[in-house]
mmCIF file of N, CA and C in Angstrom:
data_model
loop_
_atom_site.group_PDB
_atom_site.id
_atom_site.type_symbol
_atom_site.label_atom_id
_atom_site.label_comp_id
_atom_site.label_asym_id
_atom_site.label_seq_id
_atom_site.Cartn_x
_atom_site.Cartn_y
_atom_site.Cartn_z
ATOM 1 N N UNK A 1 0.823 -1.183 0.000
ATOM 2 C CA UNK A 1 0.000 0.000 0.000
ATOM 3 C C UNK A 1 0.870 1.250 0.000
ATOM 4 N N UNK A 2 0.607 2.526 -0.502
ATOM 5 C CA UNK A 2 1.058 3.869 -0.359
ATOM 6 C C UNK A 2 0.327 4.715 -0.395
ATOM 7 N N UNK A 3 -0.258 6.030 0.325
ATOM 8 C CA UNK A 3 -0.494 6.277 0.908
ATOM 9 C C UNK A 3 -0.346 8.311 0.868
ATOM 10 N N UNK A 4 -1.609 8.359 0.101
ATOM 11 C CA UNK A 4 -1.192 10.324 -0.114
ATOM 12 C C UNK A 4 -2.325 10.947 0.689
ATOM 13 N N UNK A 5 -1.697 11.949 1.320
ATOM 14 C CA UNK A 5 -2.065 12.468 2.392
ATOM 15 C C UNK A 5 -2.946 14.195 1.758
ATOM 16 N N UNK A 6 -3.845 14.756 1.672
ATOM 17 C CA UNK A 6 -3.731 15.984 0.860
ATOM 18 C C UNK A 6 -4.352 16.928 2.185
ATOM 19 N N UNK A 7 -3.964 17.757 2.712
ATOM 20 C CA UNK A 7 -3.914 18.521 3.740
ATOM 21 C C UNK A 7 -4.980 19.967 2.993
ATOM 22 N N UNK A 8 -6.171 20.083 3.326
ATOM 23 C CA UNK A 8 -6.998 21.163 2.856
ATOM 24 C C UNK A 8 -7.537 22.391 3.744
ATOM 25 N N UNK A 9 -6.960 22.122 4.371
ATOM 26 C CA UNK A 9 -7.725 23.091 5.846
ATOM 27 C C UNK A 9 -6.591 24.152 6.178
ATOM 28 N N UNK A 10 -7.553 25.339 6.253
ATOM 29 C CA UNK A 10 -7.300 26.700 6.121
ATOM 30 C C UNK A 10 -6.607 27.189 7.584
ATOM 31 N N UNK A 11 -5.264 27.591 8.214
ATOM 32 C CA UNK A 11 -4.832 27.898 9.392
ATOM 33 C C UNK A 11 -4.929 29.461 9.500
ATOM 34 N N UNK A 12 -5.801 29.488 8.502
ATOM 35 C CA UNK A 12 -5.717 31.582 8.753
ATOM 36 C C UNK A 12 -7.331 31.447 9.288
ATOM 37 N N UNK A 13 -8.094 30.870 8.778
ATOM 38 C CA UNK A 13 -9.591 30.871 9.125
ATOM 39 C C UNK A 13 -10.461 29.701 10.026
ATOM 40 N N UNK A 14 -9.598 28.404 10.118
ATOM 41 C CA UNK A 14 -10.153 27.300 10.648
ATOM 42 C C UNK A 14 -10.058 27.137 11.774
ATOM 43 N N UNK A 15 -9.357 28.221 12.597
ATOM 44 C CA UNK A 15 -9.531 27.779 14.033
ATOM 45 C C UNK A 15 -9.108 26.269 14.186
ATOM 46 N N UNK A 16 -9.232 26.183 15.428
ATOM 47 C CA UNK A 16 -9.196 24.772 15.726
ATOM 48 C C UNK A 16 -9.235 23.253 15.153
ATOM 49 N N UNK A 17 -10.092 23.619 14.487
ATOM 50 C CA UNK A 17 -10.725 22.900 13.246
ATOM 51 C C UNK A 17 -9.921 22.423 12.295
ATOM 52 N N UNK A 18 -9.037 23.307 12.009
ATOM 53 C CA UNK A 18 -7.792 23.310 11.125
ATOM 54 C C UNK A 18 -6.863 23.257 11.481
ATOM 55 N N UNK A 19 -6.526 23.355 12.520
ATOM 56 C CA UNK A 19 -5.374 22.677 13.275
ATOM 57 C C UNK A 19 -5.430 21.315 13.479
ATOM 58 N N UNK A 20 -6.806 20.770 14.007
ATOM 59 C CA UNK A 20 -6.908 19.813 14.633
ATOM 60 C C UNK A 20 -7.126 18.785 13.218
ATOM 61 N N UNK A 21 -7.705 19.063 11.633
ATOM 62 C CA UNK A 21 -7.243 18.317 10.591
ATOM 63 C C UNK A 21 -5.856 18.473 10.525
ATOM 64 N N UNK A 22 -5.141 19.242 10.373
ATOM 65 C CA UNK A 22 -3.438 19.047 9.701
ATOM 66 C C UNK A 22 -2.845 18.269 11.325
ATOM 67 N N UNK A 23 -3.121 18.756 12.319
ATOM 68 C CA UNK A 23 -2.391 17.665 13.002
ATOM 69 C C UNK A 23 -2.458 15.939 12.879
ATOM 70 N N UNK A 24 -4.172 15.516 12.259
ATOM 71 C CA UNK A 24 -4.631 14.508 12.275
ATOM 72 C C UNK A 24 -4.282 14.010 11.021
ATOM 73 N N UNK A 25 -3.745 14.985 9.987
ATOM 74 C CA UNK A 25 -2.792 14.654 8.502
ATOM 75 C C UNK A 25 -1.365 13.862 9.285
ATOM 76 N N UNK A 26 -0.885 15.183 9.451
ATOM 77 C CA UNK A 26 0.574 14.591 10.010
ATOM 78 C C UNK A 26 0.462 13.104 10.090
ATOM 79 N N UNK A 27 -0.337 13.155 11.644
ATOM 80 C CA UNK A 27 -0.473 12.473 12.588
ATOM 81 C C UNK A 27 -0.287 10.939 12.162
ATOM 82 N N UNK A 28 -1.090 10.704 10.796
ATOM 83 C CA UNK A 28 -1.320 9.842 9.675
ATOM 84 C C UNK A 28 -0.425 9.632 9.503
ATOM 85 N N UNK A 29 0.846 10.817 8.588
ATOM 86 C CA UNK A 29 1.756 10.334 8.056
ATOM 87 C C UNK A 29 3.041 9.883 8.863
ATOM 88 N N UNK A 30 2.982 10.145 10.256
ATOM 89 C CA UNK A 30 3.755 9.372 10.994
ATOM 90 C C UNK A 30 3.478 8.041 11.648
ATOM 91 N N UNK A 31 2.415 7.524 11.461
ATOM 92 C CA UNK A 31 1.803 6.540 11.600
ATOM 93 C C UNK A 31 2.429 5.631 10.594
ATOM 94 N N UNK A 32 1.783 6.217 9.119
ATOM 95 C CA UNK A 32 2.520 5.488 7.636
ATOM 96 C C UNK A 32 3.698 5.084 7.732
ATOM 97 N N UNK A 33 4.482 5.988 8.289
ATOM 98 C CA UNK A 33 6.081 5.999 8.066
ATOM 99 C C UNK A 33 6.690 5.284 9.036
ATOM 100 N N UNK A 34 6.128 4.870 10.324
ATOM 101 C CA UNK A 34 6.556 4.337 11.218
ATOM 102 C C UNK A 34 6.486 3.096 10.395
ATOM 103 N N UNK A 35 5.284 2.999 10.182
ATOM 104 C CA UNK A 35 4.820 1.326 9.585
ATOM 105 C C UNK A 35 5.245 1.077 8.111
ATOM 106 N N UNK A 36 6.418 1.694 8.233
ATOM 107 C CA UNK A 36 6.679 1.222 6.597
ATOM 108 C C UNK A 36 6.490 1.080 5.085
ATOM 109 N N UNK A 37 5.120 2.247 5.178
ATOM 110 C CA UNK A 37 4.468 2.496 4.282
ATOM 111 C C UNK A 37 5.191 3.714 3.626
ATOM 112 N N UNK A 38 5.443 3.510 2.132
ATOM 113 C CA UNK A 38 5.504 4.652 1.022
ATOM 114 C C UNK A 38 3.730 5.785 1.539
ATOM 115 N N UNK A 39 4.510 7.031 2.042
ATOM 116 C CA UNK A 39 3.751 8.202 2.019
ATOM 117 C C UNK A 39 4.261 8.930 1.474
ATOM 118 N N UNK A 40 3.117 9.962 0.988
ATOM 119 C CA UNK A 40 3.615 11.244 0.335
ATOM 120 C C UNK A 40 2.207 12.513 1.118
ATOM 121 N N UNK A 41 2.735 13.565 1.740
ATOM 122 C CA UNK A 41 1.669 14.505 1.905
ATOM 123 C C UNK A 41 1.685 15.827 1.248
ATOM 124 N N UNK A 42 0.479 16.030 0.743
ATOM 125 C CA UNK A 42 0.198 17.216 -0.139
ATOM 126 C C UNK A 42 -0.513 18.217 0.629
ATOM 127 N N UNK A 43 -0.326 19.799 0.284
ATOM 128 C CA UNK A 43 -0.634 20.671 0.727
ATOM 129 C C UNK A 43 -1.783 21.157 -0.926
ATOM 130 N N UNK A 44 -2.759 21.757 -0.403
ATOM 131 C CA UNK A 44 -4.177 22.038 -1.410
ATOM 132 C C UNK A 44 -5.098 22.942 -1.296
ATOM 133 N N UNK A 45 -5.357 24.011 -2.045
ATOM 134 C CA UNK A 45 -6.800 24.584 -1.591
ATOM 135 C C UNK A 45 -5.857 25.649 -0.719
ATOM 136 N N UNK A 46 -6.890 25.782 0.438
ATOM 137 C CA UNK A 46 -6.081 26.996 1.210
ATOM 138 C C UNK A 46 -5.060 26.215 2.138
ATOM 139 N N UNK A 47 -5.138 24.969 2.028
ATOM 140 C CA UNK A 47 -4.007 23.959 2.958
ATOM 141 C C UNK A 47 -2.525 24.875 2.549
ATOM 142 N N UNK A 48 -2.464 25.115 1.500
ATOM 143 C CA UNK A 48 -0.772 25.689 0.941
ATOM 144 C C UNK A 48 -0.523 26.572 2.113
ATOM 145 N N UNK A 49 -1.444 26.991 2.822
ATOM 146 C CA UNK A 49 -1.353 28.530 3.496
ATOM 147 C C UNK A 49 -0.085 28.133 4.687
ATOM 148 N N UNK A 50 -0.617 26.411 5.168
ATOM 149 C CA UNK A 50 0.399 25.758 6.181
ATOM 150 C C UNK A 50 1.734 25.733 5.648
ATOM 151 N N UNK A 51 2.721 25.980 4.850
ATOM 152 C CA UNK A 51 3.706 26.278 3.747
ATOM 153 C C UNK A 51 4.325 27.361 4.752
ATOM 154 N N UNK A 52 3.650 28.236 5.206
ATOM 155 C CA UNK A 52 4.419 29.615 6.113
ATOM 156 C C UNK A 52 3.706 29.368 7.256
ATOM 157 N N UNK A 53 3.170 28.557 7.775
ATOM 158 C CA UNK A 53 2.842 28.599 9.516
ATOM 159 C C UNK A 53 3.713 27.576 10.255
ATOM 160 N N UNK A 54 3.555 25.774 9.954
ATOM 161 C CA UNK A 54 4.276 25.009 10.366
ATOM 162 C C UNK A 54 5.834 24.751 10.067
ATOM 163 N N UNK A 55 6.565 25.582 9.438
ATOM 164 C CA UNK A 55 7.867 25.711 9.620
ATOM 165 C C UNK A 55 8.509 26.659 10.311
ATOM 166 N N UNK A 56 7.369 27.237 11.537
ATOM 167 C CA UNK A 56 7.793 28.323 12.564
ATOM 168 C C UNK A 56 8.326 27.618 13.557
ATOM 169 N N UNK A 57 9.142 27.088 14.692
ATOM 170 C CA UNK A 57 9.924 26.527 15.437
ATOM 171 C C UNK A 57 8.751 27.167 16.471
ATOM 172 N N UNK A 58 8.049 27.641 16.965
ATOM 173 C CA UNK A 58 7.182 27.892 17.766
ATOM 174 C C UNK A 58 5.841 27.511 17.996
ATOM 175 N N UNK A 59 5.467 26.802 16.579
ATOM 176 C CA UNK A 59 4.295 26.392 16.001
ATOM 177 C C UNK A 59 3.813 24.670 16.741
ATOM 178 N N UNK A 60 2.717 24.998 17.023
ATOM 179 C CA UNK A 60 2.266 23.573 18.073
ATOM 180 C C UNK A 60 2.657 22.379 16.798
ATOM 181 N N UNK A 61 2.558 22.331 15.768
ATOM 182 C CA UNK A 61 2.804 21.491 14.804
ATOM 183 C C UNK A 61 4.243 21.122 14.488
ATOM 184 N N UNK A 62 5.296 21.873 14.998
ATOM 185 C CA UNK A 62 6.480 21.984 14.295
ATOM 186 C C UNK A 62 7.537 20.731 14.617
ATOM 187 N N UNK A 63 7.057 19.904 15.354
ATOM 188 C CA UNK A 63 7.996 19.228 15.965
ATOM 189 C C UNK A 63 7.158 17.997 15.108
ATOM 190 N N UNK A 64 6.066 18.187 14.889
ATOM 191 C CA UNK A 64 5.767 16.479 14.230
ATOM 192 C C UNK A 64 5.845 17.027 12.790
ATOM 193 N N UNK A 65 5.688 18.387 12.190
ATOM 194 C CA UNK A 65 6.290 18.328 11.113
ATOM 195 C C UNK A 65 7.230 18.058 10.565
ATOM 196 N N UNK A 66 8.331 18.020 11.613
ATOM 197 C CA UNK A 66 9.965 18.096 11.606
ATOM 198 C C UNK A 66 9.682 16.314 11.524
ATOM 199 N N UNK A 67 9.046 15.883 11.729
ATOM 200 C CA UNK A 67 9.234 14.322 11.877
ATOM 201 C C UNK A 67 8.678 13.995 10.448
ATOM 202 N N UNK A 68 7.961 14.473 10.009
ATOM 203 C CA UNK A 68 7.344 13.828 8.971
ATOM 204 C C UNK A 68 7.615 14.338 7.759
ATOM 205 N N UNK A 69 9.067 15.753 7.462
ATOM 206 C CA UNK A 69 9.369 16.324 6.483
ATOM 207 C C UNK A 69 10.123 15.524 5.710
ATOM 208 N N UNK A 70 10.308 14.875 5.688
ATOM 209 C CA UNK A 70 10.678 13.713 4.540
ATOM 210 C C UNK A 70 9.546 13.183 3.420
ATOM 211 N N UNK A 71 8.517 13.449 4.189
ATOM 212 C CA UNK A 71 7.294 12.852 3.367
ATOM 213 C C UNK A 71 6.387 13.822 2.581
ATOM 214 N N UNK A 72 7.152 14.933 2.874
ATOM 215 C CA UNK A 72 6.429 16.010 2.706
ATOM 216 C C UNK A 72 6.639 16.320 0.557
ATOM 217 N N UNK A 73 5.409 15.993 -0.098
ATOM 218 C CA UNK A 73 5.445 15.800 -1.727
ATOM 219 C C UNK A 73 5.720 17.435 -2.024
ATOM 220 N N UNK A 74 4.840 18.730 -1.269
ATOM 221 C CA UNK A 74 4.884 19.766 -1.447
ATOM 222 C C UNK A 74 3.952 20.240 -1.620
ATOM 223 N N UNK A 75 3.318 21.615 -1.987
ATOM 224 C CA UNK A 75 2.319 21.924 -2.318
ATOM 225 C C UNK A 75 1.532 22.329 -3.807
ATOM 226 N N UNK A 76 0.208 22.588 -3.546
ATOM 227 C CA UNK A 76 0.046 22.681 -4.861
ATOM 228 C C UNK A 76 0.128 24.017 -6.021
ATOM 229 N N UNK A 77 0.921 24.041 -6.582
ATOM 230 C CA UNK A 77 1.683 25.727 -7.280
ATOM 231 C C UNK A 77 -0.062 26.446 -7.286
ATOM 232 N N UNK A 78 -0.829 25.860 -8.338
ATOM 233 C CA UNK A 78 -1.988 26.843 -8.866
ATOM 234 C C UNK A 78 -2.885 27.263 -7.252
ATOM 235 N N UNK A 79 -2.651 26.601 -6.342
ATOM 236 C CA UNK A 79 -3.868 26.647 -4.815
ATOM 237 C C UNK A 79 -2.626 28.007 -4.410
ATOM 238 N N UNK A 80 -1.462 27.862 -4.555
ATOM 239 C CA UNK A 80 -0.682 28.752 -3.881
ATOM 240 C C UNK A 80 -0.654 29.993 -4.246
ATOM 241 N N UNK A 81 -0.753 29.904 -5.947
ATOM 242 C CA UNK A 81 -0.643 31.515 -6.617
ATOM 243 C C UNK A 81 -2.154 32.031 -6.010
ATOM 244 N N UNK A 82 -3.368 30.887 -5.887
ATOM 245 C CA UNK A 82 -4.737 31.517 -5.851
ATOM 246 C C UNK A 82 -4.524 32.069 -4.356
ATOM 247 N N UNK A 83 -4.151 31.284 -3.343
ATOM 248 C CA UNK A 83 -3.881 31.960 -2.131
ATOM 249 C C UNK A 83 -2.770 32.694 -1.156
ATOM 250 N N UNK A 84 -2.480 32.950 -2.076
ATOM 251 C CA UNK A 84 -1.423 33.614 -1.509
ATOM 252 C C UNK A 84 -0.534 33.127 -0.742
ATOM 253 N N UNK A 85 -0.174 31.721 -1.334
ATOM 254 C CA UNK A 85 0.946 30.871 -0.621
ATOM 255 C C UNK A 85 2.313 30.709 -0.943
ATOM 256 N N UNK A 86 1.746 31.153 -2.302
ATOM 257 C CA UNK A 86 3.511 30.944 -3.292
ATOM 258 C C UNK A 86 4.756 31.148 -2.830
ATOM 259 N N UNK A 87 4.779 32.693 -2.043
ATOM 260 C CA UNK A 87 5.816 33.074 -1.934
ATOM 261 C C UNK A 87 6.456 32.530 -0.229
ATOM 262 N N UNK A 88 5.774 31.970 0.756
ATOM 263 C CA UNK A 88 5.830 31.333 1.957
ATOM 264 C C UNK A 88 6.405 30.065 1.757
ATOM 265 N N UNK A 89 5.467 29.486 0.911
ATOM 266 C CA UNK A 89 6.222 28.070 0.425
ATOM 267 C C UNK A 89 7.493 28.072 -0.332
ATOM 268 N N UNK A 90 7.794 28.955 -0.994
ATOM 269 C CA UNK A 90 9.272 29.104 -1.472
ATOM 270 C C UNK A 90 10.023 28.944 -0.581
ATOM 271 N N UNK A 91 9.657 30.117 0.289
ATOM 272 C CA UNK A 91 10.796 30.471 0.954
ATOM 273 C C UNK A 91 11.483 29.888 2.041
ATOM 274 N N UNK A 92 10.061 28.835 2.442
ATOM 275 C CA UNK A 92 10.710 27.571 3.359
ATOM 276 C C UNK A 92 10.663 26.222 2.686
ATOM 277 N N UNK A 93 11.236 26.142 1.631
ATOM 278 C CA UNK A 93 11.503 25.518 1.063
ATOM 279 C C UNK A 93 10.099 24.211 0.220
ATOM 280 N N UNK A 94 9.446 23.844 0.362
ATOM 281 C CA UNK A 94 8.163 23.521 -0.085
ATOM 282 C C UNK A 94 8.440 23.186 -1.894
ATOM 283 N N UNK A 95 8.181 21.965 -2.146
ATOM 284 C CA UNK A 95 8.281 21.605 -4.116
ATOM 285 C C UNK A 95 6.741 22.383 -4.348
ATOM 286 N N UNK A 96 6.566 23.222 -5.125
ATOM 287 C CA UNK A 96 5.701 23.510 -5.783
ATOM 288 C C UNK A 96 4.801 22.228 -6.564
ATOM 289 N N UNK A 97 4.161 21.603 -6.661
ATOM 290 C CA UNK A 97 3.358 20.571 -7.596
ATOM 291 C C UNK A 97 2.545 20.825 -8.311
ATOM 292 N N UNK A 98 2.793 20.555 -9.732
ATOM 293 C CA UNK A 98 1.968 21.197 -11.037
ATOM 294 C C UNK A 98 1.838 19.784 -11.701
ATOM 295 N N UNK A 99 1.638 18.652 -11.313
ATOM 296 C CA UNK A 99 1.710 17.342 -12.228
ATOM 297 C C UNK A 99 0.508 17.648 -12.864
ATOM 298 N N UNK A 100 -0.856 18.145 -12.718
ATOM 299 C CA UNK A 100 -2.384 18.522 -13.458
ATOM 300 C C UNK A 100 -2.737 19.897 -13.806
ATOM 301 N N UNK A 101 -1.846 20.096 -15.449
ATOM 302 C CA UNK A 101 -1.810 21.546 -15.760
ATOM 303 C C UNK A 101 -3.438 21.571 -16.021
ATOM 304 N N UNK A 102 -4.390 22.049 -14.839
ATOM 305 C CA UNK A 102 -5.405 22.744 -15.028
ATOM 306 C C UNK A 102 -5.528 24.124 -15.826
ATOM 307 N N UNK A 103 -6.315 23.941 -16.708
ATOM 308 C CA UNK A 103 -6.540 25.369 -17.524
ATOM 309 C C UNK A 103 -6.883 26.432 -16.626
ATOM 310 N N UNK A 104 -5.418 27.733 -17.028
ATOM 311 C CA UNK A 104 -5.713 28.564 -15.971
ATOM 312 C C UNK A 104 -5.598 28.540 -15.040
ATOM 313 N N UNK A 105 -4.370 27.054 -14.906
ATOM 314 C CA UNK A 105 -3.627 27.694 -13.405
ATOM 315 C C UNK A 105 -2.224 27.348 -13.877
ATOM 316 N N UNK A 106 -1.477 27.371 -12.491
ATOM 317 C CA UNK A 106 -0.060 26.911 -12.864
ATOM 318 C C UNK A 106 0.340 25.474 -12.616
ATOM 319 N N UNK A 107 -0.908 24.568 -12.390
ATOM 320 C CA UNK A 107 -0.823 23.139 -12.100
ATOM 321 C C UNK A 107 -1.201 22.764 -10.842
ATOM 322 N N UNK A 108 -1.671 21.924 -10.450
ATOM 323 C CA UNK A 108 -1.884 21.361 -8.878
ATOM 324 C C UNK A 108 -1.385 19.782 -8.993
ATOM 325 N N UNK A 109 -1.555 19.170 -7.638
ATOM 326 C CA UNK A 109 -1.293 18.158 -7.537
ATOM 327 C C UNK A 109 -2.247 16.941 -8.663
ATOM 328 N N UNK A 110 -1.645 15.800 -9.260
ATOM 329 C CA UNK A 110 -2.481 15.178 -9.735
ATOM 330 C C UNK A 110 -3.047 14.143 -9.027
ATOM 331 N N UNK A 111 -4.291 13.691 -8.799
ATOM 332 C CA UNK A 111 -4.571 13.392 -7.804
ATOM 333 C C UNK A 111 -5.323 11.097 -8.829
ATOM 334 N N UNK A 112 -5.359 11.839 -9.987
ATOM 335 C CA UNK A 112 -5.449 10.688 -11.348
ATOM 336 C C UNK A 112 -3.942 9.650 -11.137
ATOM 337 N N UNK A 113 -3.078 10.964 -11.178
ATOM 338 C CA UNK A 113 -1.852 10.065 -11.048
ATOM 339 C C UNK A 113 -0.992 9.162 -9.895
ATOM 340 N N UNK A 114 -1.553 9.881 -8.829
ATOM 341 C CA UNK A 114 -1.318 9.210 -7.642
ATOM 342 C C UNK A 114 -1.935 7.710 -7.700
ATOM 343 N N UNK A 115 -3.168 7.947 -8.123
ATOM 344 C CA UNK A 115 -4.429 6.877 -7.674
ATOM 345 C C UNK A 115 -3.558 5.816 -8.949
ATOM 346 N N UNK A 116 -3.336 6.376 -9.959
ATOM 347 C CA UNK A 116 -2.821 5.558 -10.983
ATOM 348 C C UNK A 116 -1.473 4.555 -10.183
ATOM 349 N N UNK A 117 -0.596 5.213 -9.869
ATOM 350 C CA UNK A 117 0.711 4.822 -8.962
ATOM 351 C C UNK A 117 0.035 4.420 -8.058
ATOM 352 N N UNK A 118 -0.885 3.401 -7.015
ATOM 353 C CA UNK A 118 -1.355 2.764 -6.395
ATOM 354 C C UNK A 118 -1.693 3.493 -4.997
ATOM 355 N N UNK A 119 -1.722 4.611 -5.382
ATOM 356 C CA UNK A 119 -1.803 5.447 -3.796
ATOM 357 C C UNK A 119 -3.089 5.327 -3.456
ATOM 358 N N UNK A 120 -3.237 5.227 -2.152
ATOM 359 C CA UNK A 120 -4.701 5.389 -1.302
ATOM 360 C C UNK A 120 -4.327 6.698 -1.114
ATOM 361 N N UNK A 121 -5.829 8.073 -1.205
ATOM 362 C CA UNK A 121 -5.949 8.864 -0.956
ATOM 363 C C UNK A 121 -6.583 9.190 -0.083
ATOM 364 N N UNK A 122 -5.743 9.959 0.400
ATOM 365 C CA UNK A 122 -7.026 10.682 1.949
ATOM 366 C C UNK A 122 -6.806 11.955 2.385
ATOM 367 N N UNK A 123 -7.430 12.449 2.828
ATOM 368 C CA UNK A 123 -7.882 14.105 3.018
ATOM 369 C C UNK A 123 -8.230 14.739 3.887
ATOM 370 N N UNK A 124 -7.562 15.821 4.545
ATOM 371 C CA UNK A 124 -8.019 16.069 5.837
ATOM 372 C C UNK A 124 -8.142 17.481 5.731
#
């Protein structure tokens, strides 16, 4: 089995809510990784926004991010230009992902191709 993680929840607007999905992403992908499973986690939607919050060393997330940045696929370029993530995710380093040149954007994650490459998808 392998195992893609796509992180959608907004840390500028979700409150709790959105913390408490991306921790329960992670949370997943250290689970996966313990157990030997091929993971990959994607950032999506306003998820990119986590791109400039959880690589703050202060951030309640930062220590299981730090565990699970190996697994980390990157985010999605076209969710980032739409939200204003682009330039956060650069700058802490984050792969941009354009594998599904959607018309009129700059690409997002492909989510056809994962499923194609045997990935179980899941979404938080």
């Amino acid at each position: 089995m392998k195992a893609a993680i796509i992180i959608f929840s907004d840390p500028n607007h979700g409150g709790e809510e959105a913390l408490g999905r991306a921790f329960n992403a992670l949370a997943a992908a250290y689970d996966f990784k313990q157990q030997g499973t091929e993971v990959a986690v994607y950032f999506q939607g306003t998820g990119t926004r986590w791109a400039g919050v959880i690589s703050q060393q202060d951030h309640a997330l930062h220590a299981l991010y730090n565990a699970v940045s190996d697994t980390i696929a990157g985010v999605s370029c076209g969710c980032a230009d739409v939200f204003g993530a682009r330039a956060a995710a650069e700058k802490n380093g984050f792969a941009l992902v354009s594998d599904n040149l959607v018309p009129g954007t700059s690409g997002l994650p492909s989510i056809a191709q994962l499923s194609a490459q045997g990935y179980t998808v899941f979404s938080f």
